[in-house]
PDB file of C-alpha atoms in Angstrom:
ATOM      1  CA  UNK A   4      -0.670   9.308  19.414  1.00 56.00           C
ATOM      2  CA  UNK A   5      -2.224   5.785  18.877  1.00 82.00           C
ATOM      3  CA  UNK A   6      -0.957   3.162  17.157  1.00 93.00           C
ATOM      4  CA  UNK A   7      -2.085   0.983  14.799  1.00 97.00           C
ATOM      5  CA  UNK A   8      -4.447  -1.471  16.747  1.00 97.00           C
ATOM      6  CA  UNK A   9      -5.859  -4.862  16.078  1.00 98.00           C
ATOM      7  CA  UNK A  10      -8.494  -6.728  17.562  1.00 97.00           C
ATOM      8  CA  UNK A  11      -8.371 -10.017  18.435  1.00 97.00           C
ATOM      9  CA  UNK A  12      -4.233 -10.473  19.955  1.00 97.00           C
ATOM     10  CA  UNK A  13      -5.136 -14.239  19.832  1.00 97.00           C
ATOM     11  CA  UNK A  14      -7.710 -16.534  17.493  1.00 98.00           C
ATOM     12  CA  UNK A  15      -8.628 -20.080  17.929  1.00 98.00           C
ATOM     13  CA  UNK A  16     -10.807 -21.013  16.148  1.00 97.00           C
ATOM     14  CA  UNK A  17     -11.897 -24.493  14.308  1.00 97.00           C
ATOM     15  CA  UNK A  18     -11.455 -26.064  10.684  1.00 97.00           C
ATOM     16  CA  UNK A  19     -14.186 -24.806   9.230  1.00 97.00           C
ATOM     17  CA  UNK A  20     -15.444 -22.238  10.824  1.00 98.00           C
ATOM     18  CA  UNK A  21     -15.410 -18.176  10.045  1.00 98.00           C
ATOM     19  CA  UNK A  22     -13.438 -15.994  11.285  1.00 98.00           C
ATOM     20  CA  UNK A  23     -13.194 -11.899  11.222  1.00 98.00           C
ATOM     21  CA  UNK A  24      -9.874  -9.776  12.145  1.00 98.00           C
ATOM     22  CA  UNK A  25     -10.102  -6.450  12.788  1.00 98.00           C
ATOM     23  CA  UNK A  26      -7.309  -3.182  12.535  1.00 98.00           C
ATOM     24  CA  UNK A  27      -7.801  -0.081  13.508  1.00 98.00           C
ATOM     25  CA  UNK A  28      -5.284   1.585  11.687  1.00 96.00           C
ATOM     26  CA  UNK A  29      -3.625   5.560  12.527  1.00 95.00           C
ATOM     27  CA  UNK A  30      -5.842   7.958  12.380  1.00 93.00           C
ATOM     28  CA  UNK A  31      -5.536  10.258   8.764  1.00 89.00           C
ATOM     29  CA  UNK A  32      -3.978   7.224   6.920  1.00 91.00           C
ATOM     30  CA  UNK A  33      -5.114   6.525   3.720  1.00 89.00           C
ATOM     31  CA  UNK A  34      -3.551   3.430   2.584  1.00 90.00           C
ATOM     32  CA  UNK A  35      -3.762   0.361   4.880  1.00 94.00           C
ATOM     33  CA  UNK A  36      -2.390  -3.306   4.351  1.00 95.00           C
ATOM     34  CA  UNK A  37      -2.914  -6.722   5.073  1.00 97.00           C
ATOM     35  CA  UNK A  38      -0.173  -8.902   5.266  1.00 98.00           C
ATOM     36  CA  UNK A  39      -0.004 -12.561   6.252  1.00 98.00           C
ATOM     37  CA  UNK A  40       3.316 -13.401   8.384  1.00 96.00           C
ATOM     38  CA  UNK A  41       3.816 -17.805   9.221  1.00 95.00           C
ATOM     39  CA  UNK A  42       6.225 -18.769  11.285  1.00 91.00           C
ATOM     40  CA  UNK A  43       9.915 -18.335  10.644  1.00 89.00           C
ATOM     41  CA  UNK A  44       8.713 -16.265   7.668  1.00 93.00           C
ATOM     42  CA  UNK A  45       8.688 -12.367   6.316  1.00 95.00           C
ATOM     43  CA  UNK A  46       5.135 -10.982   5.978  1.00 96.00           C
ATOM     44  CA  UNK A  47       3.521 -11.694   2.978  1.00 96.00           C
ATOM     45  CA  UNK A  48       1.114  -9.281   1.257  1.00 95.00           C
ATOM     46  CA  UNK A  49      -2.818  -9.913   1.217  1.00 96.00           C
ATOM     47  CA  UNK A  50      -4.444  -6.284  -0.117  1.00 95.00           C
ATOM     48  CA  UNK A  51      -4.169  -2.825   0.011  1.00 92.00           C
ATOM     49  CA  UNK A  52      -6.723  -0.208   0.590  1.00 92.00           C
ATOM     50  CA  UNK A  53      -6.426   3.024  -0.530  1.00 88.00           C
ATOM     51  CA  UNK A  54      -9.571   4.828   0.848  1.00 87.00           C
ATOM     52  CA  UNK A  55     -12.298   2.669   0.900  1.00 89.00           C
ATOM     53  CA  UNK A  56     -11.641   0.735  -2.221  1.00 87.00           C
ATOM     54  CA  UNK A  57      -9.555  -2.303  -2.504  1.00 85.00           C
ATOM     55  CA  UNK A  58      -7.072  -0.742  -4.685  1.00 83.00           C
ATOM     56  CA  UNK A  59      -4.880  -4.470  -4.933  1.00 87.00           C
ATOM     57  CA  UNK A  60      -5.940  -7.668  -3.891  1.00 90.00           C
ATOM     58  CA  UNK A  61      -3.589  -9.750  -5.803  1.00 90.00           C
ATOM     59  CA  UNK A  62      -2.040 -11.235  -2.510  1.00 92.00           C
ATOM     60  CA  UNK A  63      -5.324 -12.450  -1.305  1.00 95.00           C
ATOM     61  CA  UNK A  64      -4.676 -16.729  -1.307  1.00 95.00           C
ATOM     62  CA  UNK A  65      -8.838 -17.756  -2.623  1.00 94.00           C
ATOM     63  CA  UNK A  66     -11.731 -16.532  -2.528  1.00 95.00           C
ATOM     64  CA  UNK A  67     -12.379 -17.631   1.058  1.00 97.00           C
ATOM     65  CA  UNK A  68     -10.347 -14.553   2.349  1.00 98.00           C
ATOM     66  CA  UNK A  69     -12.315 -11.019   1.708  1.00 96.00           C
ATOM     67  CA  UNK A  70     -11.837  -8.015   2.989  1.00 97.00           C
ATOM     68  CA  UNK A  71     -13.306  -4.660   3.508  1.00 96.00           C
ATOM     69  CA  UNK A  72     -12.915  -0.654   4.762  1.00 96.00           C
ATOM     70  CA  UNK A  73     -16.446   0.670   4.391  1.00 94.00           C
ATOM     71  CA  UNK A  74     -15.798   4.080   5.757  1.00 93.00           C
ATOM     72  CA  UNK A  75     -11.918   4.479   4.913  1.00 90.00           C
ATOM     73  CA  UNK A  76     -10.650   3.454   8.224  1.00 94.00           C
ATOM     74  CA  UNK A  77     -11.590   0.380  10.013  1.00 97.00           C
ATOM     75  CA  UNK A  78     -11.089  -2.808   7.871  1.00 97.00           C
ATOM     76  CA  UNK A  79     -12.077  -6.122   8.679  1.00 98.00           C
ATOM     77  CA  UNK A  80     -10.025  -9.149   7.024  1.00 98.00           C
ATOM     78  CA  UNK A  81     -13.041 -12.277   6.796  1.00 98.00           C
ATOM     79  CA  UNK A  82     -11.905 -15.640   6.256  1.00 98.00           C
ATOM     80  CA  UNK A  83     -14.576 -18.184   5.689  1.00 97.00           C
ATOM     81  CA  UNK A  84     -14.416 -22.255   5.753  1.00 97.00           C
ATOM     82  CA  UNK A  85     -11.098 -21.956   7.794  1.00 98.00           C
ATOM     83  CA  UNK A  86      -8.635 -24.182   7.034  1.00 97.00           C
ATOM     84  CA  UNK A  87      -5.250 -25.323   9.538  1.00 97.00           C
ATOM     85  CA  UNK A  88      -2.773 -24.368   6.815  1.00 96.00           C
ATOM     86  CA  UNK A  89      -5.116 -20.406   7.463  1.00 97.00           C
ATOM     87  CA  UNK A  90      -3.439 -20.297  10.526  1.00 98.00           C
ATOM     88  CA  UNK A  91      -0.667 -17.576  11.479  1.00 97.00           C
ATOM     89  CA  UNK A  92      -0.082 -13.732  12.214  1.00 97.00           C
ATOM     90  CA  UNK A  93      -1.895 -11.622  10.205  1.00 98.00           C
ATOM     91  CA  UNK A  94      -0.637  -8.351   9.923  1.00 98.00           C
ATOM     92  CA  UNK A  95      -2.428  -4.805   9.470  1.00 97.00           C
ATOM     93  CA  UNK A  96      -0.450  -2.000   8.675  1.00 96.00           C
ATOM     94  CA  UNK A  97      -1.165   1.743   7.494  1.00 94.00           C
ATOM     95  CA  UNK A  98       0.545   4.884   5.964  1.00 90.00           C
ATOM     96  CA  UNK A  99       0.227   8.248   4.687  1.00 85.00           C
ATOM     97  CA  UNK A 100      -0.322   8.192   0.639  1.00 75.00           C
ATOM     98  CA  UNK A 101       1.542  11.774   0.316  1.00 61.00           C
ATOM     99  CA  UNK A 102       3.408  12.330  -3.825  1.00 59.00           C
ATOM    100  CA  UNK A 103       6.006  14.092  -4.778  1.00 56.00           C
ATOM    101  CA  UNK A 104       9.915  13.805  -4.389  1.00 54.00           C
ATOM    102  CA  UNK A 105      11.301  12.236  -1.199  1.00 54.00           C
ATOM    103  CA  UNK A 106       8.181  10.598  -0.017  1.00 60.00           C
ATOM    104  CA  UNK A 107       8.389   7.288   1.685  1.00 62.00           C
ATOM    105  CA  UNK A 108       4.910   6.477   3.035  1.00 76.00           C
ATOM    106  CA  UNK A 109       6.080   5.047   6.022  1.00 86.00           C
ATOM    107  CA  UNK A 110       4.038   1.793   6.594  1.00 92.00           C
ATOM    108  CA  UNK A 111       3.241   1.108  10.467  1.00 94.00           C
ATOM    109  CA  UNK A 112       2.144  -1.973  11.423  1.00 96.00           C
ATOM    110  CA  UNK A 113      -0.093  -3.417  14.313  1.00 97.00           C
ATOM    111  CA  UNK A 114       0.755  -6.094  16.922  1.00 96.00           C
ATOM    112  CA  UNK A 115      -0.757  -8.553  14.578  1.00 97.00           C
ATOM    113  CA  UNK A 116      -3.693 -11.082  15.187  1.00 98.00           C
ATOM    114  CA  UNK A 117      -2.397 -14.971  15.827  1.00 97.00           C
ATOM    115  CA  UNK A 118      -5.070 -17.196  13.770  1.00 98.00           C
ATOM    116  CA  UNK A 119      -4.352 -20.968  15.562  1.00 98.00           C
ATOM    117  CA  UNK A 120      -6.871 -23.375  13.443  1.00 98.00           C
ATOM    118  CA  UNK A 121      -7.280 -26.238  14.860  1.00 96.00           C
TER     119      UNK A 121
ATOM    120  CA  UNK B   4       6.457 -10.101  -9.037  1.00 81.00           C
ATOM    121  CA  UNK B   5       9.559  -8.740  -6.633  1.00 89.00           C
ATOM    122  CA  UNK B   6      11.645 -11.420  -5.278  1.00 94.00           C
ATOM    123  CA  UNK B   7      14.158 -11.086  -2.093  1.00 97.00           C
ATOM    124  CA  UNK B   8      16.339 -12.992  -0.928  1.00 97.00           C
ATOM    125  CA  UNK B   9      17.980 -12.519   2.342  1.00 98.00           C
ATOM    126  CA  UNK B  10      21.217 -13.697   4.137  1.00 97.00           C
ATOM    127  CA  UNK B  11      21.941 -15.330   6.323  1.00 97.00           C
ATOM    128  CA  UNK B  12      19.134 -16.732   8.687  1.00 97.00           C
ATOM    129  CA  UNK B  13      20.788 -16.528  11.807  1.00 98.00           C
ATOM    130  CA  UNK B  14      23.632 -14.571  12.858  1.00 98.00           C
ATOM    131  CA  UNK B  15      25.400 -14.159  16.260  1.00 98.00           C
ATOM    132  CA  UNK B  16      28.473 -11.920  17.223  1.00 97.00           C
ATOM    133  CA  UNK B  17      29.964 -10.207  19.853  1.00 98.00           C
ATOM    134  CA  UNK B  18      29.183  -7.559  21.776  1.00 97.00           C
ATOM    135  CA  UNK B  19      30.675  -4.562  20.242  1.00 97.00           C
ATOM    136  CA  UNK B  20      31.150  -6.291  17.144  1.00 97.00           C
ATOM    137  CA  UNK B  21      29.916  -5.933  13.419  1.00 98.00           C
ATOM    138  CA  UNK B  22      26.458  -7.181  11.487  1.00 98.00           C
ATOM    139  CA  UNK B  23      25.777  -7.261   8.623  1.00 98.00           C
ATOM    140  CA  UNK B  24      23.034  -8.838   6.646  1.00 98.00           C
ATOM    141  CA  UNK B  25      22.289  -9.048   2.412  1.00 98.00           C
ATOM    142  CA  UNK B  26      18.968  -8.924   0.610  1.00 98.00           C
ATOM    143  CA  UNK B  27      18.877  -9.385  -3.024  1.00 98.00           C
ATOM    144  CA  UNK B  28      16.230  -8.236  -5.241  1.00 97.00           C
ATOM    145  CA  UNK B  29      14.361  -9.428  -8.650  1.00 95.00           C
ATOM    146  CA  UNK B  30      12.870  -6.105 -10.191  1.00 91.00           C
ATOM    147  CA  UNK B  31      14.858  -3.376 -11.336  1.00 90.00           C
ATOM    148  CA  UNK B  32      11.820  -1.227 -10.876  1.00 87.00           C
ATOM    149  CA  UNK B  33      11.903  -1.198  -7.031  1.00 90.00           C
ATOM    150  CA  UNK B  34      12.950   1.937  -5.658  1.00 88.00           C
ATOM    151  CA  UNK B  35      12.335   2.157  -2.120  1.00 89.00           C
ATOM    152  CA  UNK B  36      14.252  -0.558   0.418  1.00 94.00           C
ATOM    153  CA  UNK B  37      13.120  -0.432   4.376  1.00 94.00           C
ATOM    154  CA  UNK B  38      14.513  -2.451   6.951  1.00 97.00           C
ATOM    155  CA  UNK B  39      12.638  -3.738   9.582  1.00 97.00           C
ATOM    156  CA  UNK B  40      13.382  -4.533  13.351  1.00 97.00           C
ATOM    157  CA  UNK B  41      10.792  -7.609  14.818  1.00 96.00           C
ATOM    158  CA  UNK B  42      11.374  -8.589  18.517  1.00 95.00           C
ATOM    159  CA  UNK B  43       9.548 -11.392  19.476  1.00 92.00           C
ATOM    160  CA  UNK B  44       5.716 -11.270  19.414  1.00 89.00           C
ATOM    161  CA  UNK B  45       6.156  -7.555  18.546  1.00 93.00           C
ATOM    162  CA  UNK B  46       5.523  -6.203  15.342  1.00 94.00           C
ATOM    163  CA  UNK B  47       8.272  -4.434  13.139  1.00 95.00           C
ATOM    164  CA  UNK B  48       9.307  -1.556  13.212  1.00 95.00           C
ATOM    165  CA  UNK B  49      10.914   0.696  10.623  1.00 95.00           C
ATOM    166  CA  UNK B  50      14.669   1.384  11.231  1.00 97.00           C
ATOM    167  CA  UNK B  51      16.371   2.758   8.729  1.00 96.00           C
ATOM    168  CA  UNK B  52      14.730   2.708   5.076  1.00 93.00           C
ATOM    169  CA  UNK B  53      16.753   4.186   1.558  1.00 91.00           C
ATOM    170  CA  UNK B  54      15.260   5.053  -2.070  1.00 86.00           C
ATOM    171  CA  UNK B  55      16.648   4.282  -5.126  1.00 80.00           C
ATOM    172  CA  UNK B  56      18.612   7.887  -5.544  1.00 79.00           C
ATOM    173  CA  UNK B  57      20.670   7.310  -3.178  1.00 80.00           C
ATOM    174  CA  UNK B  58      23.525   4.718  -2.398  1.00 89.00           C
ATOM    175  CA  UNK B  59      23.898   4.871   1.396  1.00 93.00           C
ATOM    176  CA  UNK B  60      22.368   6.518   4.275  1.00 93.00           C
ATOM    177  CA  UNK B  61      23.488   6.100   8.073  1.00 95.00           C
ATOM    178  CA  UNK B  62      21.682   7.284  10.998  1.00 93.00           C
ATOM    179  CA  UNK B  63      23.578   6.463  14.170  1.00 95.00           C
ATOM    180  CA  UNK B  64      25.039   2.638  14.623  1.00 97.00           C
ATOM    181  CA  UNK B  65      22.575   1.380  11.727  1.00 98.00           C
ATOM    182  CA  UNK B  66      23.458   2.341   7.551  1.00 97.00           C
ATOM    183  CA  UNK B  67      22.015   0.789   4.532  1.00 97.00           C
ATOM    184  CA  UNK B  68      24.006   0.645   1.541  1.00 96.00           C
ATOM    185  CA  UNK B  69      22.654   0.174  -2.345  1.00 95.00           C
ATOM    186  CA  UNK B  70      23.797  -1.232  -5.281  1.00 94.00           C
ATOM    187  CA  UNK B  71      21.516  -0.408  -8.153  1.00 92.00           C
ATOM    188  CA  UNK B  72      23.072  -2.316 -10.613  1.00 93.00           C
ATOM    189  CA  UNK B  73      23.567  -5.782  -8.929  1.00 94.00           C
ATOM    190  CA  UNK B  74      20.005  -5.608  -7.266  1.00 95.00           C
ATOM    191  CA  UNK B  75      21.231  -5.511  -3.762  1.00 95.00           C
ATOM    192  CA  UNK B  76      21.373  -3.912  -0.417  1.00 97.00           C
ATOM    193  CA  UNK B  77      22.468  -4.369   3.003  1.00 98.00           C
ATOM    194  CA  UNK B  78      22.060  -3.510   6.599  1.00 98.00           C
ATOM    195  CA  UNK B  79      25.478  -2.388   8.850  1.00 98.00           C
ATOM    196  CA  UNK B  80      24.790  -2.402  12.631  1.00 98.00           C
ATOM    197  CA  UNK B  81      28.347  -1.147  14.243  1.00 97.00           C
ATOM    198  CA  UNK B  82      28.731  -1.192  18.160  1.00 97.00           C
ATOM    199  CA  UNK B  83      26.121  -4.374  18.512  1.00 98.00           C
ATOM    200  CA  UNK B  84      24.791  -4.366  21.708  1.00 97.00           C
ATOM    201  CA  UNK B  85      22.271  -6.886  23.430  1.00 96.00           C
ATOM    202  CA  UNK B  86      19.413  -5.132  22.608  1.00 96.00           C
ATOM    203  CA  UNK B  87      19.706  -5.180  18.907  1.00 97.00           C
ATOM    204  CA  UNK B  88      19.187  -8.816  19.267  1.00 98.00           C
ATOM    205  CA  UNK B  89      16.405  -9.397  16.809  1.00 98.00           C
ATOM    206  CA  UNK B  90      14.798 -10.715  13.738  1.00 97.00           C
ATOM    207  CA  UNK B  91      15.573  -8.085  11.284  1.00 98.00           C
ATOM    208  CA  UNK B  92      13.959  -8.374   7.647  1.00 98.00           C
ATOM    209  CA  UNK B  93      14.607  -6.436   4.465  1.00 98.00           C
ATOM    210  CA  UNK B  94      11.984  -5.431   2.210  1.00 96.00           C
ATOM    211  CA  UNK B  95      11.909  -3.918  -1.012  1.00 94.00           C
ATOM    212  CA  UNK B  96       8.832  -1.977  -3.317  1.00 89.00           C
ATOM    213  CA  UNK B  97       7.882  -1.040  -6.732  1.00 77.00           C
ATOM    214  CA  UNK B  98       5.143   2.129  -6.665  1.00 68.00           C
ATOM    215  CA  UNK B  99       4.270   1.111 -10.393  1.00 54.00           C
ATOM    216  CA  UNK B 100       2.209  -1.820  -9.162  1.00 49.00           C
ATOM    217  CA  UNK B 101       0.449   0.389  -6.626  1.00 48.00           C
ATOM    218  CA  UNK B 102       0.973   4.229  -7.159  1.00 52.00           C
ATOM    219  CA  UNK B 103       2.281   6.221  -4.709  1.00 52.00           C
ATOM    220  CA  UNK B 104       1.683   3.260  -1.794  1.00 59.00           C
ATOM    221  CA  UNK B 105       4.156   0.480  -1.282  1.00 72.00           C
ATOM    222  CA  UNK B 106       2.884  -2.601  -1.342  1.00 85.00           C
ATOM    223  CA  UNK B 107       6.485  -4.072   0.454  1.00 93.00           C
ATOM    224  CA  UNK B 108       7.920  -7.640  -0.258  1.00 95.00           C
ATOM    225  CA  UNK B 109       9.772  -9.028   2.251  1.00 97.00           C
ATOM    226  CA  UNK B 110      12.606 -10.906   2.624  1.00 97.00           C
ATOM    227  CA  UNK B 111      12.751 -14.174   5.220  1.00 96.00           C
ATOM    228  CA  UNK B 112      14.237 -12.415   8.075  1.00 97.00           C
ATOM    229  CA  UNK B 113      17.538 -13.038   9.501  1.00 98.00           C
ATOM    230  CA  UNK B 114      17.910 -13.932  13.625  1.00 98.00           C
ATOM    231  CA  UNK B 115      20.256 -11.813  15.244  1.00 98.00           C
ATOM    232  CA  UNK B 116      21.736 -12.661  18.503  1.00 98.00           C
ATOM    233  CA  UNK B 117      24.280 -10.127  20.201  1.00 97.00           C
ATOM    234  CA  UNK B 118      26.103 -12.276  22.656  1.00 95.00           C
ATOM    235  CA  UNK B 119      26.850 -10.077  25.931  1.00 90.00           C
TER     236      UNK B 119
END
């Protein structure tokens, strides 16, 4: 089946300006993540979704990134007045949110977006 | 929050040879440690992942072993071959701060070069 997908692959974009990254993440997944990866670096975590609500958004830098899942599956990561040290791989992943003993919750991740700002 | 630390950055051997790398962690609450596998301009990919319950698990060439008590964990790859040249990073999760999901922290990756 599909992967998680996300939309653009590449971003230039200039300081300032506003931005919107998209993931599409597997279909039936509950949870879904944003993570922020720079280079030479480990991702680092943004939010979590679980559903349509943003269930923890403590990663989030400011208040210039937002995002949101309307319907429980898309989500759209907005950053607004773009700044150079915004720019990087930005991450989407998604899982199953089963309970119970032995659970793992797999997270998948997509190709990424690369943010350049210049 | 978590904290992990992972070592060493780079790492090259032999074909045929051993790797292993070492993550530490901060919170004794973490229970669940994936590695992942990121070739470049790919995304990772889960290889081998372990919960708190247990102290080792092998699948193949790759195991992970645990040690509860001194916070860390580490990734075996026997047999290296070309292919599992890589940037492999450790991660590490505590479910209290986001129920059942796993909100991962990851550790800074370490460069692995398999040298035919």
């Amino acid at each position: 089946g599909a992967g998680v997908s996300q939309t653009p692959s590449n971003k230039v974009t200039e300081k300032g300006k506003y931005v919107e990254l998209r993931c599409d993440p597997i279909s039936g997944h509950t949870a879904l993540y944003w993570y922020r990866q720079s280079l030479g670096q480990g991702p680092e975590f943004l939010i979590y979704f679980q559903g349509t609500g943003a269930a923890d958004d403590s990663g989030l830098p400011n208040d210039r990134f937002f995002a949101v899942r309307p319907e429980g599956s898309v989500s759209t990561l907005k950053i607004q007045r773009t700044e150079r040290g915004d720019s990087a791989v930005y991450l989407c992943a998604s899982s199953l949110t089963l309970t119970g003993a032995g659970t793992n919750n797999e997270q998948f991740f997509g190709p990424g977006t690369r943010l350049t700002v210049l | 929050g978590e904290n992990v630390e992972q070592h060493p950055s780079t790492l090259s051997v032999q074909e045929g040879d051993s790797a292993v790398i070492k993550c530490t962690y901060s919170d004794s609450a973490s229970n669940y440690f994936p590695w992942y596998k990121q070739e470049l301009g790919k995304r990772p990919q889960l290889i081998i992942d372990i919960r708190s319950n247990v102290g080792e698990k092998k699948d193949q060439r790759i195991a992970v072993t645990l040690n509860k008590t001194a916070k860390h964990f580490s990734l075996h790859i026997t047999e290296t071959q070309p292919e599992d040249s890589a940037v492999y990073f450790c991660a590490a999760s505590n479910p209290l701060n986001s129920g059942s999901a796993r909100q991962l922290t990851f550790g800074s990756g370490t460069q692995l070069t398999v040298l035919p």
